[in-house]
Amino acid sequence: MQVRISGGLYASILFCLASVTQFMTLTSPLIEASGQEAWISALLGGGYGLALTLLVAWICSRFPGRDPLAAATPWLSVPIRLLYAVLQLLFYSLALRDITDFIEVVLLPGTPGILIGGVLCAVSLYAVMNGLEPMARVAFGATCWSVLVLSLLPVGLTREFNILQIDPFLWEGPIRVLRGAVVAMPGAGEALLVLSLLRHLSPKVNPYKWTLIGLGGGVLVVAYALVLITLVFGSVLPGRQIYPGFELLAVVSITEGIERLQAAVITVWIFAAVAKIAGVLYGAVEEGGLALGLRRRQLFAPAVAGLAASRLWKGVLQEVTYMGRTGWVLALITLEVAVVLLLAVAALAARVPRGRGQRG
Amino acid sequence: MSLAEVVQYLRRWQVEEADRLADQVEQNAWPPSTEILLALTAATDAMPISPALNENRAIVRLLVGNSPDLVERGLQLGNGRLPGVLFFLNELANRDQVMTLLESLVVSMRRESLPDPSSGLVAPFLAQAIPSVKVEQASTMRDVLSAMFVGDCVLLVEGMPVGLRFRSDGTPVRPTEEPNGEPVVRGPKDGFTESAAANLALIRRRIRDERLRVEAFTLGTRSRTHVYMLYILDTSLPELVDEVRSRIQRIKIDVVLESGYIEEMIEDQTFTLFPQVKPTERPDVAVSGLLEGKVILITDGTPHALMAPATFAAEMQSPEDYYHRWPVSSFFRLLRYVYLLVAFLGPATYIAITTYHPELIPTTLLLGLVTAREGVPFPAIVEALVMELTLEALREAGLRLPKAVGQTISIVGALVIGEAAVRASLVSPVMVIVVSLTAISSFIIPLYTMSLAIRLLRFAMMILAAILGLFGMVIGVVALLIHLTSLRSFGVPYLSPILPPTANALKDAAIRVPWWAMRTRPLFMPMRNHRRMGGSNEPKTPRSRGEGEVN
C-alpha cells in the first residue's frame, strides 16, 4: 500500500528543507555577499526554488499518481531518476557535513566530527527505513517548534536591536543583492525533493497551495532571521562570524537567570536538521531504487547513506564538493535546472502518445 | 481401575486406533507406560462415553492419573435401580453447589423413576427436576475432563452413552476489591478479579444493552484458559473485531496464565517497549473503552483485561480524569505530560548540562552546583547510573518484600543510604534531588507498563547525554519519535490524536473539555458510530430564574 501524507506534513518537510541549514550556515555567506539586504537575496533565492518546485508540481499534476517518470519510457525515466538521486545524494552529503561541522564547532568542541556525523547518518537512515510518514511527522513537530521559537525570538532580542546601524536601503547596490541571491539559490533548489514527495501526497490535496505554504514559509523564516541578525549585529560583523544565527541566539536575554539559552534553543534546530537530512536521503533512496528497479528500497538505504557519509572523512570527495565556492554553486544550480528540464522533456514525450492526463 | 475394564472400553469403541491402544495396554505392564498414557490422552477428543459405567470410571481414573482430588460419588438413581457416578474435582467445584446437586440427586430423586437411559430423555428430565443448575450433555471423554477441570460436575449413568454436565461457579475467587494498580479518589472502587465470568458480570452491570457481544475462546492446549472477547455491535468496527478474532485464533500455545501471554501474541510490533494493548483492572475503564469502539479481552485467571487498540494518549489518561471537574482534570493531565518528560529526560538533562553546556545554568546556581559536586570523584554519568540503578533495585526489592518490611526498606534506602552516600562524597546532593524527582515523576504515569518503558528508556537517554550532550538527547528523542510514529495498534497510529493532530480528538487528549462539549467519541478511533450524545447538553440557567427578584 502506498503511503499517503497530508498537505500539512508535506509542507513541514519543505519548511525544514528551506529553513534549517540556511538559518545557521547560509546567513554568514549571504550577509557577506549582500550586506544589509541579505534578506532580499534570500527571498530572491527562495523565489527561484519556488519557481522550480511549482513547475515540478505542475508537471507532476498532469499525470496519474502525480508521477510523470512512471509514465515516461525507461530510456528517459531511468537517467532522470539517477541524475535526481545523485543530486539528492549531494544535498545529503552537503547537509550532513554542514550540520556535523556546526555541532562540532558550537555544541561539542573536542568531540570527533566523525562520531557526530555517524550518529546523524544513523538516525537519518533509521528514519528512512521507517518510511515517509514517521519522517514527515518528525518534520511536522520540528516545524511547530521552530515557528514557536522564532515567533518568541524577538521578545528576547528587543534590548539588543540597534536601529542606528541600519544603512539606507540598497546602500551597497542591487548587484550585491543579486550576487547574494545566487548564493541562496542552490539551497532553495533542495526543495526539488517535491518530485519524490508529490506521488505520496494525498490526491485530495492541492499541491501548489501546500508547496507555497511549506517552501514559502521556510524562505520567509530565513529572510526574517537575516533581518533580526542585521538589526542586532549590523551588516558587517555577521559576514565575519561563522554562525551568526547561533550568535543571535547567544545574545537572547529574557531576564536574569534566563539567558545564554543558545544550546537549549539549538536543540529545536537539530530536530529540524534531522528531518531535513532524512528527507533528502529518502529522495535519493526512493528515486535511486526506482531507477535500479529495486523492490525493497529500504535495504538500498544503508548503501546510499554510507556513500554520503564517506564524505565525513576528509578526502577527495570532500575536496570536490568544496572546490571553488562559485563553481560549486553554479554546478548545483545547473544540475537542479537540468533535472527540471529533463523532467519536462520526459513529461512531454510521455504525454504526446497518450494524450490524456490527470489534473491534480 | 483395572486393566480388563480399560481394555474392554477401548474394544467397545470399535475403532482401529482404539484396538491398537487396547493391544498395547494388554501387552504392557499395568499401570500403562507414559507413552501409552499420552496416546490415550491424545485420543480423548474422540473417545465416546461407554454405556458401561465401570468402564467409564476406569478410563476417567486412568486419564486423570488417579489424582487424589478426583471425587467419585456413587449414586443410586431411579428408585435405586440405576447406578450412576458424579465426578468432580475437590475444591475446584463450588462446594455449596455440589451439596445442592447431591441433595437433589440423592434425596429428592431417590424415589423418582428416571426415563430409560438409552432414550436420551434423562438430560431434559434432570434439567427440569433440578432447575437451579444448568445441565448440558457431554458426549466425549474430552467433554467430561474439560468440564471437571473448570469446576463442573459430571454425572455418568449406567446404560447412558452420554454424560451430564452440571455447571457450577467453578473455582473459588477472591471478592472484588479496589485495584491496586489503578486506585482513584473519586470513582468506582470495584476491580476485576481472577474469574472471567465475574469480570464479565461487572461489565454487564454497567452496559445493560443487548448489543454488547461476548465471544468465548479457549486458549492453551494444557491450560484451556477461557478468554472472552467483548465488543459493542453498533460501535466497534467489524474489521477491527475480525482482526482481533483472527489474531486470537492464531494463538497456539500450551498455557495462558495471564493476559500478558495474549498481549504479546496479538500486538502489531513486538520489538518495542511500548504497550500497544492497554491492560486495565477497572471495569469502568473497560466499559469506556467498549464505548469508544475498542475490543476488550477478558482472560480467566487474571484481573487484567486487555483493550485494543491502544494509543499513547489513552495510556496517559487516568479514569479520574472523567470524574473530576474538567479544569482540574485538564490541569492534571498537562502535569502528567510535563512530568513524563521529567521522568524520561530529567537525569539526562542534568548530565548533558553539567558536562557539556554549563553556560545554560544561571551563574549563582552554577557556583552552588560546583560547590555541591566538590569532592565527588566520579563524572555525572557514573553518579546518575549508580543512583538510578540503586533506586530501581530498591523498587524491585520493594515488590518482593513483605509489605511491612518493604516500607522499612524503602525508608532505609531512600533516606539512610542517600544521606550516607552524600556524606561519603559518592554522589552530590543535587543528584539525589534529580533522582528523587525522577522517581516521583515516574509514578505519575498512570499505566504501569508505560512507566516501565519510560524507566528503561531513561537509561539510554542518560548514556546518550553523557556521550553527546544535548545533541545526543535530541537524537534520542528524534529516534524515539520516529519509532512511536511508526507504531500501530490494530491499524490505529499509536500517537493519535497528537500525531496526526485532529482538532476534535484533541478535546480529550492533553486536556479534557466539559462533558457536554464532547458530543462525539474520538474520531481517530475506528468505529461505526462516533456520536456520543444527541442535542445540546450544555447546562443553562432557566430564564425565569434570571428575571426574579434578588433578596
PDB file of N, CA and C in Angstrom, chain A residues 103 107-108 111 115-116 119-120 123 126-127 130 133-135 137-138 140 257 259-264 267 270-271 274, chain B residues 356-363 467-471 474-475 477-483 485-486 488 493 499-501:
ATOM      1  N   ILE A 103      27.696  21.416  14.649  1.00  0.00           N
ATOM      2  CA  ILE A 103      27.594  20.839  16.002  1.00  0.00           C
ATOM      3  C   ILE A 103      28.980  20.688  16.625  1.00  0.00           C
ATOM      4  N   LEU A 107      28.595  23.232  19.573  1.00  0.00           N
ATOM      5  CA  LEU A 107      27.978  22.481  20.679  1.00  0.00           C
ATOM      6  C   LEU A 107      28.925  21.518  21.364  1.00  0.00           C
ATOM      7  N   LEU A 108      29.697  20.805  20.578  1.00  0.00           N
ATOM      8  CA  LEU A 108      30.532  19.747  21.151  1.00  0.00           C
ATOM      9  C   LEU A 108      31.982  19.883  20.709  1.00  0.00           C
ATOM     10  N   THR A 111      34.676  16.883  20.424  1.00  0.00           N
ATOM     11  CA  THR A 111      34.096  15.583  20.058  1.00  0.00           C
ATOM     12  C   THR A 111      34.401  15.317  18.587  1.00  0.00           C
ATOM     13  N   LEU A 115      32.130  11.043  14.682  1.00  0.00           N
ATOM     14  CA  LEU A 115      31.139  10.454  15.589  1.00  0.00           C
ATOM     15  C   LEU A 115      29.793  11.171  15.431  1.00  0.00           C
ATOM     16  N   ILE A 116      29.867  12.493  15.384  1.00  0.00           N
ATOM     17  CA  ILE A 116      28.627  13.285  15.247  1.00  0.00           C
ATOM     18  C   ILE A 116      27.957  12.958  13.907  1.00  0.00           C
ATOM     19  N   VAL A 119      26.422   9.521  13.870  1.00  0.00           N
ATOM     20  CA  VAL A 119      25.140   9.461  14.599  1.00  0.00           C
ATOM     21  C   VAL A 119      24.023  10.066  13.748  1.00  0.00           C
ATOM     22  N   LEU A 120      24.318  11.211  13.112  1.00  0.00           N
ATOM     23  CA  LEU A 120      23.317  11.855  12.247  1.00  0.00           C
ATOM     24  C   LEU A 120      22.927  10.926  11.097  1.00  0.00           C
ATOM     25  N   VAL A 123      20.728   8.045  12.385  1.00  0.00           N
ATOM     26  CA  VAL A 123      19.332   8.390  12.712  1.00  0.00           C
ATOM     27  C   VAL A 123      18.543   8.723  11.442  1.00  0.00           C
ATOM     28  N   TYR A 126      17.687   5.440   9.959  1.00  0.00           N
ATOM     29  CA  TYR A 126      16.586   4.816  10.713  1.00  0.00           C
ATOM     30  C   TYR A 126      15.247   5.424  10.279  1.00  0.00           C
ATOM     31  N   ALA A 127      15.260   6.753  10.102  1.00  0.00           N
ATOM     32  CA  ALA A 127      14.028   7.442   9.677  1.00  0.00           C
ATOM     33  C   ALA A 127      13.591   6.953   8.302  1.00  0.00           C
ATOM     34  N   ASN A 130      12.086   3.564   8.223  1.00  0.00           N
ATOM     35  CA  ASN A 130      10.730   3.505   8.786  1.00  0.00           C
ATOM     36  C   ASN A 130       9.694   4.095   7.848  1.00  0.00           C
ATOM     37  N   GLU A 133       6.133   8.419   6.357  1.00  0.00           N
ATOM     38  CA  GLU A 133       5.203   9.015   7.313  1.00  0.00           C
ATOM     39  C   GLU A 133       5.871   9.402   8.648  1.00  0.00           C
ATOM     40  N   PRO A 134       6.622   8.499   9.313  1.00  0.00           N
ATOM     41  CA  PRO A 134       7.271   8.919  10.548  1.00  0.00           C
ATOM     42  C   PRO A 134       8.204  10.115  10.342  1.00  0.00           C
ATOM     43  N   MET A 135       8.885  10.093   9.212  1.00  0.00           N
ATOM     44  CA  MET A 135       9.815  11.189   8.904  1.00  0.00           C
ATOM     45  C   MET A 135       9.049  12.506   8.778  1.00  0.00           C
ATOM     46  N   ARG A 137       6.236  13.212  10.095  1.00  0.00           N
ATOM     47  CA  ARG A 137       5.700  13.618  11.398  1.00  0.00           C
ATOM     48  C   ARG A 137       6.782  14.298  12.238  1.00  0.00           C
ATOM     49  N   VAL A 138       8.017  13.782  12.147  1.00  0.00           N
ATOM     50  CA  VAL A 138       9.124  14.441  12.844  1.00  0.00           C
ATOM     51  C   VAL A 138       9.284  15.860  12.288  1.00  0.00           C
ATOM     52  N   PHE A 140       6.997  17.661  10.992  1.00  0.00           N
ATOM     53  CA  PHE A 140       5.858  18.465  11.450  1.00  0.00           C
ATOM     54  C   PHE A 140       6.124  18.998  12.873  1.00  0.00           C
ATOM     55  N   GLY A 257      19.053  35.157  34.904  1.00  0.00           N
ATOM     56  CA  GLY A 257      18.899  33.709  35.130  1.00  0.00           C
ATOM     57  C   GLY A 257      18.349  32.994  33.909  1.00  0.00           C
ATOM     58  N   GLU A 259      19.053  33.339  30.434  1.00  0.00           N
ATOM     59  CA  GLU A 259      19.881  33.903  29.372  1.00  0.00           C
ATOM     60  C   GLU A 259      20.859  32.828  28.894  1.00  0.00           C
ATOM     61  N   ARG A 260      21.616  33.160  27.870  1.00  0.00           N
ATOM     62  CA  ARG A 260      22.575  32.207  27.276  1.00  0.00           C
ATOM     63  C   ARG A 260      21.861  30.870  26.958  1.00  0.00           C
ATOM     64  N   LEU A 261      20.743  30.988  26.269  1.00  0.00           N
ATOM     65  CA  LEU A 261      19.925  29.793  26.026  1.00  0.00           C
ATOM     66  C   LEU A 261      20.255  29.112  24.702  1.00  0.00           C
ATOM     67  N   GLN A 262      21.320  29.568  24.035  1.00  0.00           N
ATOM     68  CA  GLN A 262      21.560  29.098  22.665  1.00  0.00           C
ATOM     69  C   GLN A 262      21.633  27.573  22.556  1.00  0.00           C
ATOM     70  N   ALA A 263      22.281  26.947  23.530  1.00  0.00           N
ATOM     71  CA  ALA A 263      22.426  25.479  23.432  1.00  0.00           C
ATOM     72  C   ALA A 263      21.077  24.781  23.557  1.00  0.00           C
ATOM     73  N   ALA A 264      20.182  25.361  24.350  1.00  0.00           N
ATOM     74  CA  ALA A 264      18.861  24.739  24.514  1.00  0.00           C
ATOM     75  C   ALA A 264      18.003  24.981  23.282  1.00  0.00           C
ATOM     76  N   THR A 267      18.542  22.911  20.106  1.00  0.00           N
ATOM     77  CA  THR A 267      18.014  21.542  20.017  1.00  0.00           C
ATOM     78  C   THR A 267      16.856  21.470  19.015  1.00  0.00           C
ATOM     79  N   ILE A 270      18.374  21.247  15.682  1.00  0.00           N
ATOM     80  CA  ILE A 270      18.911  19.898  15.383  1.00  0.00           C
ATOM     81  C   ILE A 270      17.758  18.964  14.999  1.00  0.00           C
ATOM     82  N   PHE A 271      16.675  19.122  15.707  1.00  0.00           N
ATOM     83  CA  PHE A 271      15.463  18.342  15.446  1.00  0.00           C
ATOM     84  C   PHE A 271      15.059  18.498  13.976  1.00  0.00           C
ATOM     85  N   VAL A 274      17.612  16.993  11.447  1.00  0.00           N
ATOM     86  CA  VAL A 274      17.488  15.543  11.227  1.00  0.00           C
ATOM     87  C   VAL A 274      16.368  15.263  10.234  1.00  0.00           C
TER      88      VAL A 274
ATOM     89  N   TYR B 356      28.396  19.237  29.420  1.00  0.00           N
ATOM     90  CA  TYR B 356      28.713  19.876  28.133  1.00  0.00           C
ATOM     91  C   TYR B 356      28.247  21.330  28.008  1.00  0.00           C
ATOM     92  N   HIS B 357      27.183  21.687  28.662  1.00  0.00           N
ATOM     93  CA  HIS B 357      26.615  23.026  28.422  1.00  0.00           C
ATOM     94  C   HIS B 357      26.388  23.789  29.721  1.00  0.00           C
ATOM     95  N   PRO B 358      27.436  23.992  30.512  1.00  0.00           N
ATOM     96  CA  PRO B 358      27.215  24.687  31.798  1.00  0.00           C
ATOM     97  C   PRO B 358      26.777  26.136  31.615  1.00  0.00           C
ATOM     98  N   GLU B 359      26.981  26.687  30.402  1.00  0.00           N
ATOM     99  CA  GLU B 359      26.588  28.090  30.192  1.00  0.00           C
ATOM    100  C   GLU B 359      25.072  28.274  30.335  1.00  0.00           C
ATOM    101  N   LEU B 360      24.326  27.174  30.224  1.00  0.00           N
ATOM    102  CA  LEU B 360      22.869  27.279  30.355  1.00  0.00           C
ATOM    103  C   LEU B 360      22.439  27.508  31.809  1.00  0.00           C
ATOM    104  N   ILE B 361      23.319  27.183  32.729  1.00  0.00           N
ATOM    105  CA  ILE B 361      22.948  27.283  34.145  1.00  0.00           C
ATOM    106  C   ILE B 361      23.200  28.718  34.615  1.00  0.00           C
ATOM    107  N   PRO B 362      22.234  29.337  35.280  1.00  0.00           N
ATOM    108  CA  PRO B 362      22.467  30.682  35.822  1.00  0.00           C
ATOM    109  C   PRO B 362      23.703  30.679  36.733  1.00  0.00           C
ATOM    110  N   THR B 363      24.458  31.775  36.714  1.00  0.00           N
ATOM    111  CA  THR B 363      25.778  31.807  37.353  1.00  0.00           C
ATOM    112  C   THR B 363      25.717  31.407  38.829  1.00  0.00           C
ATOM    113  N   ILE B 467      27.510  10.992  26.337  1.00  0.00           N
ATOM    114  CA  ILE B 467      28.443  10.923  25.200  1.00  0.00           C
ATOM    115  C   ILE B 467      28.357  12.175  24.328  1.00  0.00           C
ATOM    116  N   LEU B 468      27.126  12.643  24.080  1.00  0.00           N
ATOM    117  CA  LEU B 468      26.952  13.715  23.100  1.00  0.00           C
ATOM    118  C   LEU B 468      26.164  14.913  23.620  1.00  0.00           C
ATOM    119  N   GLY B 469      25.954  15.022  24.895  1.00  0.00           N
ATOM    120  CA  GLY B 469      25.284  16.188  25.467  1.00  0.00           C
ATOM    121  C   GLY B 469      23.860  16.361  24.946  1.00  0.00           C
ATOM    122  N   LEU B 470      23.449  17.618  24.789  1.00  0.00           N
ATOM    123  CA  LEU B 470      22.081  17.893  24.326  1.00  0.00           C
ATOM    124  C   LEU B 470      21.853  17.338  22.925  1.00  0.00           C
ATOM    125  N   PHE B 471      22.910  17.336  22.117  1.00  0.00           N
ATOM    126  CA  PHE B 471      22.789  16.775  20.763  1.00  0.00           C
ATOM    127  C   PHE B 471      22.375  15.308  20.844  1.00  0.00           C
ATOM    128  N   VAL B 474      18.751  15.029  21.773  1.00  0.00           N
ATOM    129  CA  VAL B 474      17.837  15.315  20.648  1.00  0.00           C
ATOM    130  C   VAL B 474      17.788  14.117  19.712  1.00  0.00           C
ATOM    131  N   ILE B 475      18.944  13.544  19.458  1.00  0.00           N
ATOM    132  CA  ILE B 475      18.984  12.378  18.571  1.00  0.00           C
ATOM    133  C   ILE B 475      18.136  11.246  19.158  1.00  0.00           C
ATOM    134  N   VAL B 477      15.625  11.529  21.245  1.00  0.00           N
ATOM    135  CA  VAL B 477      14.202  11.886  21.191  1.00  0.00           C
ATOM    136  C   VAL B 477      13.667  11.720  19.758  1.00  0.00           C
ATOM    137  N   VAL B 478      14.468  12.135  18.777  1.00  0.00           N
ATOM    138  CA  VAL B 478      14.026  12.009  17.378  1.00  0.00           C
ATOM    139  C   VAL B 478      13.847  10.527  17.024  1.00  0.00           C
ATOM    140  N   ALA B 479      14.829   9.729  17.420  1.00  0.00           N
ATOM    141  CA  ALA B 479      14.731   8.291  17.109  1.00  0.00           C
ATOM    142  C   ALA B 479      13.482   7.683  17.770  1.00  0.00           C
ATOM    143  N   LEU B 480      13.233   8.113  18.997  1.00  0.00           N
ATOM    144  CA  LEU B 480      12.049   7.598  19.702  1.00  0.00           C
ATOM    145  C   LEU B 480      10.767   8.054  19.015  1.00  0.00           C
ATOM    146  N   LEU B 481      10.780   9.310  18.587  1.00  0.00           N
ATOM    147  CA  LEU B 481       9.592   9.844  17.902  1.00  0.00           C
ATOM    148  C   LEU B 481       9.332   9.093  16.598  1.00  0.00           C
ATOM    149  N   ILE B 482      10.406   8.808  15.885  1.00  0.00           N
ATOM    150  CA  ILE B 482      10.249   8.041  14.636  1.00  0.00           C
ATOM    151  C   ILE B 482       9.658   6.663  14.956  1.00  0.00           C
ATOM    152  N   HIS B 483      10.197   6.070  16.010  1.00  0.00           N
ATOM    153  CA  HIS B 483       9.704   4.746  16.410  1.00  0.00           C
ATOM    154  C   HIS B 483       8.220   4.815  16.781  1.00  0.00           C
ATOM    155  N   THR B 485       5.973   7.064  15.973  1.00  0.00           N
ATOM    156  CA  THR B 485       5.066   7.399  14.863  1.00  0.00           C
ATOM    157  C   THR B 485       4.896   6.210  13.914  1.00  0.00           C
ATOM    158  N   SER B 486       5.861   5.299  13.925  1.00  0.00           N
ATOM    159  CA  SER B 486       5.705   4.130  13.043  1.00  0.00           C
ATOM    160  C   SER B 486       4.913   3.011  13.720  1.00  0.00           C
ATOM    161  N   ARG B 488       1.808   1.043  15.335  1.00  0.00           N
ATOM    162  CA  ARG B 488       0.364   0.965  15.105  1.00  0.00           C
ATOM    163  C   ARG B 488      -0.224  -0.022  16.115  1.00  0.00           C
ATOM    164  N   PRO B 493      -2.749   4.679  14.460  1.00  0.00           N
ATOM    165  CA  PRO B 493      -1.443   5.241  14.817  1.00  0.00           C
ATOM    166  C   PRO B 493      -1.325   5.410  16.336  1.00  0.00           C
ATOM    167  N   LEU B 499      -0.344  13.033  17.068  1.00  0.00           N
ATOM    168  CA  LEU B 499       0.221  12.974  15.719  1.00  0.00           C
ATOM    169  C   LEU B 499      -0.438  11.810  15.002  1.00  0.00           C
ATOM    170  N   PRO B 500      -1.243  11.970  13.994  1.00  0.00           N
ATOM    171  CA  PRO B 500      -1.639  13.242  13.393  1.00  0.00           C
ATOM    172  C   PRO B 500      -2.662  13.970  14.264  1.00  0.00           C
ATOM    173  N   PRO B 501      -2.560  15.279  14.357  1.00  0.00           N
ATOM    174  CA  PRO B 501      -3.489  16.011  15.218  1.00  0.00           C
ATOM    175  C   PRO B 501      -4.847  16.206  14.558  1.00  0.00           C
TER     176      PRO B 501
END
